GROMACS .gro file of C-alpha atoms in nm:
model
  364
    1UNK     CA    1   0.000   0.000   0.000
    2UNK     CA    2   0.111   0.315  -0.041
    3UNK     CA    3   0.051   0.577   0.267
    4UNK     CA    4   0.113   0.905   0.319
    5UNK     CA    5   0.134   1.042   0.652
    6UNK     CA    6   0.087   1.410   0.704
    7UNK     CA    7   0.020   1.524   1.074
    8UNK     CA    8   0.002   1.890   1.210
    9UNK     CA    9   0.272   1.960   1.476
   10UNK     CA   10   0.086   1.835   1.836
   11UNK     CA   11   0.064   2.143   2.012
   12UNK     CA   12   0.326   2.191   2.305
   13UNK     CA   13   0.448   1.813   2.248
   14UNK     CA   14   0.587   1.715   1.947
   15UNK     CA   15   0.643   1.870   1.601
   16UNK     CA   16   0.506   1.761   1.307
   17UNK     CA   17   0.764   1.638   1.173
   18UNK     CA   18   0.859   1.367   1.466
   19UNK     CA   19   0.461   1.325   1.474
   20UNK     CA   20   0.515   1.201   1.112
   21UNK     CA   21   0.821   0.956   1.158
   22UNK     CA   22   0.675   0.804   1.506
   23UNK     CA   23   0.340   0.710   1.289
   24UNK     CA   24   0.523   0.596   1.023
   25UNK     CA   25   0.751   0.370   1.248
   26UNK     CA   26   0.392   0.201   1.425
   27UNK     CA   27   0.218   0.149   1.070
   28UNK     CA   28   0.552  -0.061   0.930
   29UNK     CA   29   0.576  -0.246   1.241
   30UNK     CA   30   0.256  -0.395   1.146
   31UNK     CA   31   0.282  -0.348   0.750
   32UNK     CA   32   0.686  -0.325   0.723
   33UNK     CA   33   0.658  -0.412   0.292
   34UNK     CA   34   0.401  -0.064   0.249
   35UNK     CA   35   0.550   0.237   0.041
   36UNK     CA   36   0.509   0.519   0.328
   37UNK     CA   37   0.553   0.883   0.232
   38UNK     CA   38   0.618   1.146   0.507
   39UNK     CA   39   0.466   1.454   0.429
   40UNK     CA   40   0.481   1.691   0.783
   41UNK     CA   41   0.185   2.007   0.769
   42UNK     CA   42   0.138   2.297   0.903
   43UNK     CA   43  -0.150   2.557   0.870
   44UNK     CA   44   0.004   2.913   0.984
   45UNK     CA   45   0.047   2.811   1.343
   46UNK     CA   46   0.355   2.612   1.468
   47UNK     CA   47   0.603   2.426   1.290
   48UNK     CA   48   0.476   2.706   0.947
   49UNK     CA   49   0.854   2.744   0.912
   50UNK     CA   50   0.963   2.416   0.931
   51UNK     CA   51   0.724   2.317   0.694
   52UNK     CA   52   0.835   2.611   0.446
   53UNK     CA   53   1.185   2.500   0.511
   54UNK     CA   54   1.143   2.140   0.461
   55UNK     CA   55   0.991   2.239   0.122
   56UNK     CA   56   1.225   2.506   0.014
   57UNK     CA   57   1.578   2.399   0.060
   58UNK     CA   58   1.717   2.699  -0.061
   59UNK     CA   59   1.557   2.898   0.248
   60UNK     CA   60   1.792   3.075   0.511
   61UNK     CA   61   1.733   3.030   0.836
   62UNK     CA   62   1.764   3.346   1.060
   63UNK     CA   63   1.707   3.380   1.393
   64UNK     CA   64   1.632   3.686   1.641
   65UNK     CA   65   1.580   3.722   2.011
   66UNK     CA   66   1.242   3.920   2.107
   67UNK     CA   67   1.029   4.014   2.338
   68UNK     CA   68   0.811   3.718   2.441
   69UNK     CA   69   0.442   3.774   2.499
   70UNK     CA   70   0.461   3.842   2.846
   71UNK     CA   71   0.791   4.049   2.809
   72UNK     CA   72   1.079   3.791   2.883
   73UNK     CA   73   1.320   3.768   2.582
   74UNK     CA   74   1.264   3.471   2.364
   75UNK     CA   75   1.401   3.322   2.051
   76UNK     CA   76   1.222   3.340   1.736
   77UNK     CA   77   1.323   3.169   1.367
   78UNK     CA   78   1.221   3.316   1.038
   79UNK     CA   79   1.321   3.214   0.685
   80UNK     CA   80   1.473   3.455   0.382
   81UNK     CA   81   1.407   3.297   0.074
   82UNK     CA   82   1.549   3.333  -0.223
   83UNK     CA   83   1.313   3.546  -0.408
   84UNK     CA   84   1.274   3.778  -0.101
   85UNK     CA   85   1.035   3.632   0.039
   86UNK     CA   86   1.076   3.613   0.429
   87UNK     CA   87   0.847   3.393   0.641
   88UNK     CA   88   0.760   3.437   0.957
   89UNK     CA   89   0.598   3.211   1.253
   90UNK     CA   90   0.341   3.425   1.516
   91UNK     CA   91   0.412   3.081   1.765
   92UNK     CA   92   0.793   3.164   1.774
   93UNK     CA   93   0.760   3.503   1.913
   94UNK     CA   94   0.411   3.587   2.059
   95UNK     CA   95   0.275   3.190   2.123
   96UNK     CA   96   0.070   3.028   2.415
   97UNK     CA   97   0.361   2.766   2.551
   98UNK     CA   98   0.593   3.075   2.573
   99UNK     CA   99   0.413   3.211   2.884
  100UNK     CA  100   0.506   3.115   3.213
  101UNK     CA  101   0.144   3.117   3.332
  102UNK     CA  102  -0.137   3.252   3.143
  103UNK     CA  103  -0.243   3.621   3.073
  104UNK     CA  104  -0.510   3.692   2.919
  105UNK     CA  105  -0.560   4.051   2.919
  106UNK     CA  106  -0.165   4.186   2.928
  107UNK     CA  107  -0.007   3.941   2.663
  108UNK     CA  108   0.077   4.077   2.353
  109UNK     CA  109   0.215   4.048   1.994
  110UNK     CA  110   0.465   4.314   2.007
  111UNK     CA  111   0.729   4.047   1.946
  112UNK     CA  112   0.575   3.942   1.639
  113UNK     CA  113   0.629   4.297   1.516
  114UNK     CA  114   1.021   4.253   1.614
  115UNK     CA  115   1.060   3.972   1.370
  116UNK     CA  116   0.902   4.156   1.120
  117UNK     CA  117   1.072   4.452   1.129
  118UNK     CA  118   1.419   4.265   1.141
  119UNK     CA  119   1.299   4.108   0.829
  120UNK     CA  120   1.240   4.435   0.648
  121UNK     CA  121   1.582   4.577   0.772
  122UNK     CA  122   1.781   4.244   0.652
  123UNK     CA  123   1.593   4.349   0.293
  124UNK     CA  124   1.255   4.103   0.260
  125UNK     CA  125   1.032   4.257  -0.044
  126UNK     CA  126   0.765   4.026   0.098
  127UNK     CA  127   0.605   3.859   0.401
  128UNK     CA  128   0.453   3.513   0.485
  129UNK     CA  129   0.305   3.543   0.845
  130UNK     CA  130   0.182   3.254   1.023
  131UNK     CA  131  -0.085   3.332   1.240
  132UNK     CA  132  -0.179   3.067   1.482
  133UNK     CA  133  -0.144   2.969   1.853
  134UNK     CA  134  -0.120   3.296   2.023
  135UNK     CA  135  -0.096   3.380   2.367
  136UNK     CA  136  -0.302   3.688   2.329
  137UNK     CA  137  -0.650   3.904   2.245
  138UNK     CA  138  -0.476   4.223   2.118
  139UNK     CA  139  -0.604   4.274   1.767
  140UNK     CA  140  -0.207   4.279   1.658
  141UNK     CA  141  -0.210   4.613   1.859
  142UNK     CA  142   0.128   4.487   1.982
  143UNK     CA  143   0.301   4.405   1.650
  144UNK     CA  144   0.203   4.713   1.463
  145UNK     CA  145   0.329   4.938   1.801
  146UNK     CA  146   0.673   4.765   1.722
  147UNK     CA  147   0.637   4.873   1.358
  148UNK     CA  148   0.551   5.189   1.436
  149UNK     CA  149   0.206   5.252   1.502
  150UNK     CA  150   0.135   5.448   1.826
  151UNK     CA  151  -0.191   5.382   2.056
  152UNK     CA  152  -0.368   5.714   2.296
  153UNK     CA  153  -0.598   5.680   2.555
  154UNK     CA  154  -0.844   5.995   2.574
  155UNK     CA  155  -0.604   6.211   2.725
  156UNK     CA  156  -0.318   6.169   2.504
  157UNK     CA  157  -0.133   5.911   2.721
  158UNK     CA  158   0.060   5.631   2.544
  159UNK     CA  159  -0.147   5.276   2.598
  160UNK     CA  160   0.045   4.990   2.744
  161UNK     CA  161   0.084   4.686   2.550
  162UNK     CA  162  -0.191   4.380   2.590
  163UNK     CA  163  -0.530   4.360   2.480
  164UNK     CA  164  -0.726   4.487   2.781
  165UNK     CA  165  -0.551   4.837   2.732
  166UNK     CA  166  -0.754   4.865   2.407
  167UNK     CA  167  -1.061   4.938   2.599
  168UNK     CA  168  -0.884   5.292   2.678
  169UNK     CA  169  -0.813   5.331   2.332
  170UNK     CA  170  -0.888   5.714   2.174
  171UNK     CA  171  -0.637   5.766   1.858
  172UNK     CA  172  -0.421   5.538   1.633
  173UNK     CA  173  -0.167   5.750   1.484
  174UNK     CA  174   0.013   5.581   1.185
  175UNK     CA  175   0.247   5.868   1.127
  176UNK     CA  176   0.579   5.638   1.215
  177UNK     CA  177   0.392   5.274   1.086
  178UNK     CA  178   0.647   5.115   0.881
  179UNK     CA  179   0.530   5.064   0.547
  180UNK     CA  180   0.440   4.753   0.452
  181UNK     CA  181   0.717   4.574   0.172
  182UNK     CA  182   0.637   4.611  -0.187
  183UNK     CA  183   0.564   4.271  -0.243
  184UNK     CA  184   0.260   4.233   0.063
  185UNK     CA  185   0.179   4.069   0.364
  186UNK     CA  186   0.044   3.730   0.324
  187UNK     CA  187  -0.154   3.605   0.660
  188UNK     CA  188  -0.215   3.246   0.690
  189UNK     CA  189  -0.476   3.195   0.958
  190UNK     CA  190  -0.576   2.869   1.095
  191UNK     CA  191  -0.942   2.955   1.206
  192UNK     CA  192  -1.255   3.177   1.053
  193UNK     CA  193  -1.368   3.336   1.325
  194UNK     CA  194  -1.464   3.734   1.264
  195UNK     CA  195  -1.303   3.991   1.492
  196UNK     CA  196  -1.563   4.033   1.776
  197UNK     CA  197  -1.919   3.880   1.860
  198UNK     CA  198  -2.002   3.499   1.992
  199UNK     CA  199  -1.834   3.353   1.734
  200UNK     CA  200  -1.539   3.606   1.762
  201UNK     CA  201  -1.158   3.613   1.885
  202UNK     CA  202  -1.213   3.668   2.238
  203UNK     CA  203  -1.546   3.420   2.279
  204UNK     CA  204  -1.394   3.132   2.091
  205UNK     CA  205  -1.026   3.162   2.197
  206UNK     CA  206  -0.994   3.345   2.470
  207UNK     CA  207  -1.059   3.097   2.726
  208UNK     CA  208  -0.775   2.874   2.598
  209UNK     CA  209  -0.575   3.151   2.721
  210UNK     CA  210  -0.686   3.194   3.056
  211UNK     CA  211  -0.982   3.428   2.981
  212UNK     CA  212  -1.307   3.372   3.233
  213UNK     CA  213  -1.652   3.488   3.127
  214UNK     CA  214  -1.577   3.896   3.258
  215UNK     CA  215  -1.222   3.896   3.053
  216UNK     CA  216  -1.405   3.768   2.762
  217UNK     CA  217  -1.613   4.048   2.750
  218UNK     CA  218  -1.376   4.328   2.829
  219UNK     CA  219  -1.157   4.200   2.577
  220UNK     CA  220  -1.431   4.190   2.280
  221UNK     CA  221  -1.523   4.525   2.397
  222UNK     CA  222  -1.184   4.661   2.367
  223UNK     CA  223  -1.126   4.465   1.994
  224UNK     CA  224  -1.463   4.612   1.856
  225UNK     CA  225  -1.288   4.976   1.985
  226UNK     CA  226  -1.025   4.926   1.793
  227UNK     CA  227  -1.235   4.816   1.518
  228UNK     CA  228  -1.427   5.119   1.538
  229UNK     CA  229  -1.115   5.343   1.500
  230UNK     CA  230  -0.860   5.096   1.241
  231UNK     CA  231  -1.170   5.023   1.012
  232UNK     CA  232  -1.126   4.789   0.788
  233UNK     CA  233  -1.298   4.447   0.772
  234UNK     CA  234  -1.351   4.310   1.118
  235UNK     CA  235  -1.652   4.041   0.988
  236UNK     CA  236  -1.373   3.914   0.735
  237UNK     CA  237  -1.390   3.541   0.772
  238UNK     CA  238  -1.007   3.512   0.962
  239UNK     CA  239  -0.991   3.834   1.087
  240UNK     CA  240  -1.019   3.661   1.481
  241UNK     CA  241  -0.669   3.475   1.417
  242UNK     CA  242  -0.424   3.454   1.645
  243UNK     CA  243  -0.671   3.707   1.884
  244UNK     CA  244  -0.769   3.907   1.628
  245UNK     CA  245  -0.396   3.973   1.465
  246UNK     CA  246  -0.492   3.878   1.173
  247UNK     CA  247  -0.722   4.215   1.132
  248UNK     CA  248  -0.503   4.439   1.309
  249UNK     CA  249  -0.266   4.354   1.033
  250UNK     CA  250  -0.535   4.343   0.715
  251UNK     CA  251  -0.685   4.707   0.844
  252UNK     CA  252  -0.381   4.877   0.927
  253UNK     CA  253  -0.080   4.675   0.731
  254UNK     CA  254  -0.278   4.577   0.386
  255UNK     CA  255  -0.231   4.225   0.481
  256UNK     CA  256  -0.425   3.961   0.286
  257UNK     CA  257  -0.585   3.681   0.467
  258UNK     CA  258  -0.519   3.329   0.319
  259UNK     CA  259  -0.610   2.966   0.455
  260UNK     CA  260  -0.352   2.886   0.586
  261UNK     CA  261  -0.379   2.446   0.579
  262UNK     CA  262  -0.481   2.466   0.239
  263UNK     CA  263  -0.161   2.722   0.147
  264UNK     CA  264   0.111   2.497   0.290
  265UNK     CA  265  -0.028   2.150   0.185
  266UNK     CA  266  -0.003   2.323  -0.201
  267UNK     CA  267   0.330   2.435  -0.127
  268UNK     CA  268   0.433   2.074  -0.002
  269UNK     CA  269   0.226   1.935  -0.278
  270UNK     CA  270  -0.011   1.763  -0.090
  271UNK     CA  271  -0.277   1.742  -0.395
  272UNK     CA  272   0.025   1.463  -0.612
  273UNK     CA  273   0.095   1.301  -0.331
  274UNK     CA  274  -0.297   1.194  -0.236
  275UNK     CA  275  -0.318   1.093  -0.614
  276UNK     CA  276  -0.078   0.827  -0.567
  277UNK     CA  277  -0.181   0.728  -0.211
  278UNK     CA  278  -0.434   0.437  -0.055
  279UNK     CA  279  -0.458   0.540   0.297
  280UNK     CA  280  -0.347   0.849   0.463
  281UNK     CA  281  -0.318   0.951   0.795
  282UNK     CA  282  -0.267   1.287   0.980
  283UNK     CA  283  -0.332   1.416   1.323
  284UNK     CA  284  -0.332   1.720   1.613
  285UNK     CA  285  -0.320   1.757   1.943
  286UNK     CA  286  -0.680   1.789   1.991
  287UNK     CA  287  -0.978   1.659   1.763
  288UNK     CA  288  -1.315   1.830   1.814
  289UNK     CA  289  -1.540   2.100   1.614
  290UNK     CA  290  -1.249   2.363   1.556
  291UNK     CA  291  -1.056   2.125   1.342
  292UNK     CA  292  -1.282   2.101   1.017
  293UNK     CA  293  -1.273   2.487   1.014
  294UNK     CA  294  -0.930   2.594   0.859
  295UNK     CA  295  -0.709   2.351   1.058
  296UNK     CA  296  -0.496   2.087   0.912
  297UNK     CA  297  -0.673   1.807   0.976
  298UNK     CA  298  -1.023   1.948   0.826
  299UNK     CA  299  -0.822   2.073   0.524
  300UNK     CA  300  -0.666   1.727   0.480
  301UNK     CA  301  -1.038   1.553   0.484
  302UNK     CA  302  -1.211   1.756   0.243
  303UNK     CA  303  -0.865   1.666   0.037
  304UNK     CA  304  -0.857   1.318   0.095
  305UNK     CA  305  -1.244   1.350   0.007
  306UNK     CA  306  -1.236   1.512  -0.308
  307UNK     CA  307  -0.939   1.202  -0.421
  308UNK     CA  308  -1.142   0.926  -0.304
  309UNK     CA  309  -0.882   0.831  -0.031
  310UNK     CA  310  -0.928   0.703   0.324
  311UNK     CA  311  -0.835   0.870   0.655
  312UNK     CA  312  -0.706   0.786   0.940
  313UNK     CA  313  -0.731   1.047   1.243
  314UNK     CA  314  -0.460   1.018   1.565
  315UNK     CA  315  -0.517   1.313   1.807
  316UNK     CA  316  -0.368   1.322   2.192
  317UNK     CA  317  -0.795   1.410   2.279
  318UNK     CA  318  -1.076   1.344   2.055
  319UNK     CA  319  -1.400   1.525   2.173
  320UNK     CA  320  -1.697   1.550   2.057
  321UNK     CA  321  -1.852   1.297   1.752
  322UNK     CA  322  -1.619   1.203   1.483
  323UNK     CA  323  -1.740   1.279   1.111
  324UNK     CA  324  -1.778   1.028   0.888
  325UNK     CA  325  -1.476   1.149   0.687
  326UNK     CA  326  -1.297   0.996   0.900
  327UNK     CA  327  -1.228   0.616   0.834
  328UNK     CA  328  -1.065   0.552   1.166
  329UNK     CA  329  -0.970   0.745   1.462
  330UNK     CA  330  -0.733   0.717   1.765
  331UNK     CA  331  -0.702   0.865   2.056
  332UNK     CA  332  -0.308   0.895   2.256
  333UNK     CA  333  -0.466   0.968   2.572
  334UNK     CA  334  -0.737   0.631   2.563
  335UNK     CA  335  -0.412   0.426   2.445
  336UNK     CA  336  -0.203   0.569   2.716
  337UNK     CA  337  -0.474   0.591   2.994
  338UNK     CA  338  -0.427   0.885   3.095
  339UNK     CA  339  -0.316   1.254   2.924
  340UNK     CA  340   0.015   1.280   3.175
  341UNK     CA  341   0.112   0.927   3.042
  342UNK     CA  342   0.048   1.051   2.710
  343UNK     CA  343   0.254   1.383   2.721
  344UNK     CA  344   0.500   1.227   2.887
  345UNK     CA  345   0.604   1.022   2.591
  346UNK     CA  346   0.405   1.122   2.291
  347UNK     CA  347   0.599   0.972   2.018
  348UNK     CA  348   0.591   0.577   2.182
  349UNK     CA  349   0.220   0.650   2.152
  350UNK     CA  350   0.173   0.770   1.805
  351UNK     CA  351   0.376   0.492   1.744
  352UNK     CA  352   0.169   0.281   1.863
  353UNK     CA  353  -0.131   0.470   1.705
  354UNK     CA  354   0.043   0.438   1.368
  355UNK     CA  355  -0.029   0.030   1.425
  356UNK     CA  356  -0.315   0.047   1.547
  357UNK     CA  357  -0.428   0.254   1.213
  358UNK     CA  358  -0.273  -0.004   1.025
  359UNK     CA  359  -0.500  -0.254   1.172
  360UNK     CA  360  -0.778  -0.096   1.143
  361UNK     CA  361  -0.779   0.070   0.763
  362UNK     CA  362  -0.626  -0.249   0.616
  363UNK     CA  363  -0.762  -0.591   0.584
  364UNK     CA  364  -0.392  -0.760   0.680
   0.00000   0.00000   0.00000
């Protein structure tokens, strides 16, 4: 058989690409003689620059140390390509796991902006931004101060960085905004959520990030504010990425919001290799409603769909029904027993989902 394995990173555990080789290692333990193609994915959150390097050889790695999302430096790796192009990764610099504890209404995307801006001064004509897993509701307030853009409360004062201090906002002044490069700003978003409202940054995502019911609405009050003075397109299907980054950029940057999934699976040339295949299998950290809107996994089913080609689904927590896309499911933390046993050796377990996929999508 030939198989083609093509998991999104697992959130906080294990990238992609080790995702990849640990199901590939279960399925031949069980089917050793199968033709199995690794094929790691991303969809603008993390591991978007390892997937663009993996497919672009050529790419130069760069690396610059930022401010983190709540302030303490961190590390952050972007790629110059050879055409210009520089790509960029919103996890590396302003993501969730690079918090030391969770805060919702201060954390912010200034470092984000940092990157950026070191890729226009090393020369990029254009930017790729990856816009996923973000430790913060600030509209991309914070990346666009550190390009320039400066934030008043009513009386003139200077707004600190996070996306509670939106709520003061009065006057965006753009005199000192970097200009964007002559080739654009290309968002890849994950989700498509709108700005603000129930279905919005703050309601969906900000209780992943430590928001309770009160922070919630503070910080949707203080996005629609900004909304109210960047303009724009807050109801833009994607404009609620990474907390509402995605807009902040598109009003005020002339970004263009892209799917993200369905971008990078092109890229890596996702649509030949499902041609060829009998079986494929992918995966996330977590399986439930989210993931058929924008997110690797969905992307990869309506794929595998449209080429007649089975699925099989390993996530660490499945919740909620499983569609019938799916051909078979698994979940690490029902083969493990428990979620500590599973994140405390996730690659021995998609191993061992990798075989127990095998099993179940093949008749030997």
């Amino acid at each position: 058989m030939r198989v083609v394995v093509a998991p999104d990173s697992f959130k906080g555990s294990v990238t992609a690409d080790d995702a990849a080789h640990a199901l590939a290692r279960g399925w031949l333990a069980h089917r050793p003689g199968d033709d199995v193609r690794l094929l790691p994915l991303a969809d603008g959150g993390e591991g978007t620059v390892d997937a663009f390097a993996a497919a672009l050889p050529d790419a130069e790695r760069r690396t610059v140390t930022v401010p983190g999302p709540d302030g303490r430096p961190v590390s952050a790796a972007w790629l110059l390509l050879p055409d210009g192009t520089a790509v960029l990764e919103l996890a590396q610099s302003s993501g969730l796991p690079l918090m030391r504890r969770p805060d919702p209404l201060g954390a912010h995307t200034y470092g984000l902006g940092v990157v950026a801006r070191a890729a226009l001064d090393t020369g990029a004509t254009r930017l790729v931004i990856g816009l996923g897993g973000s430790a913060s509701t600030d509209g991309g307030a914070g990346a666009l101060h550190a390009l320039g853009l400066r934030l008043h409360d009513g009386q003139g004062r200077a707004l600190p960085l996070g996306g509670a201090a939106l709520a003061e906002l009065a006057r965006l002044d753009t005199t000192d905004l970097v200009p964007p490069p002559p080739g654009g700003v290309q968002l890849l978003v994950d989700v498509t959520a709108p700005l603000t409202g129930p279905a919005g940054a703050a309601a969906t995502y900000g209780p992943q990030k430590g928001a309770g019911p009160a922070e919630v609405a503070l910080l949707d009050t203080a996005l629609g504010r900004f909304a109210g003075l960047a303009g724009g397109a807050p109801d833009q299907p994607g404009a609620g990425a990474a907390g509402g980054t995605a807009y902040g950029l598109a009003a005020l940057w002339d970004a263009r919001i892209t799917p993200g999934a369905a971008t990078i699976a092109a890229l890596l040339g996702l649509g030949d290799a499902l041609a060829d295949a009998d079986v494929v299998l992918t995966g996330e950290g977590r399986f439930d409603e989210t993931s058929l809107s924008g997110k690797v996994v969905g992307s990869l089913l309506d794929a595998a769909g449209a080429a007649a080609v089975p699925v099989g689904v390993v996530a660490g927590q499945i919740s909620g029904p499983v569609p019938g896309s799916v051909s078979a499911a698994v979940s690490l933390v029902e083969l493990a027993g428990s979620v500590d046993a599973a994140l405390n050796d996730p690659t021995t377990w998609l191993a061992e989902a990798g075989e127990a996929l095998s099993r179940r999508l093949t008749r030997g």
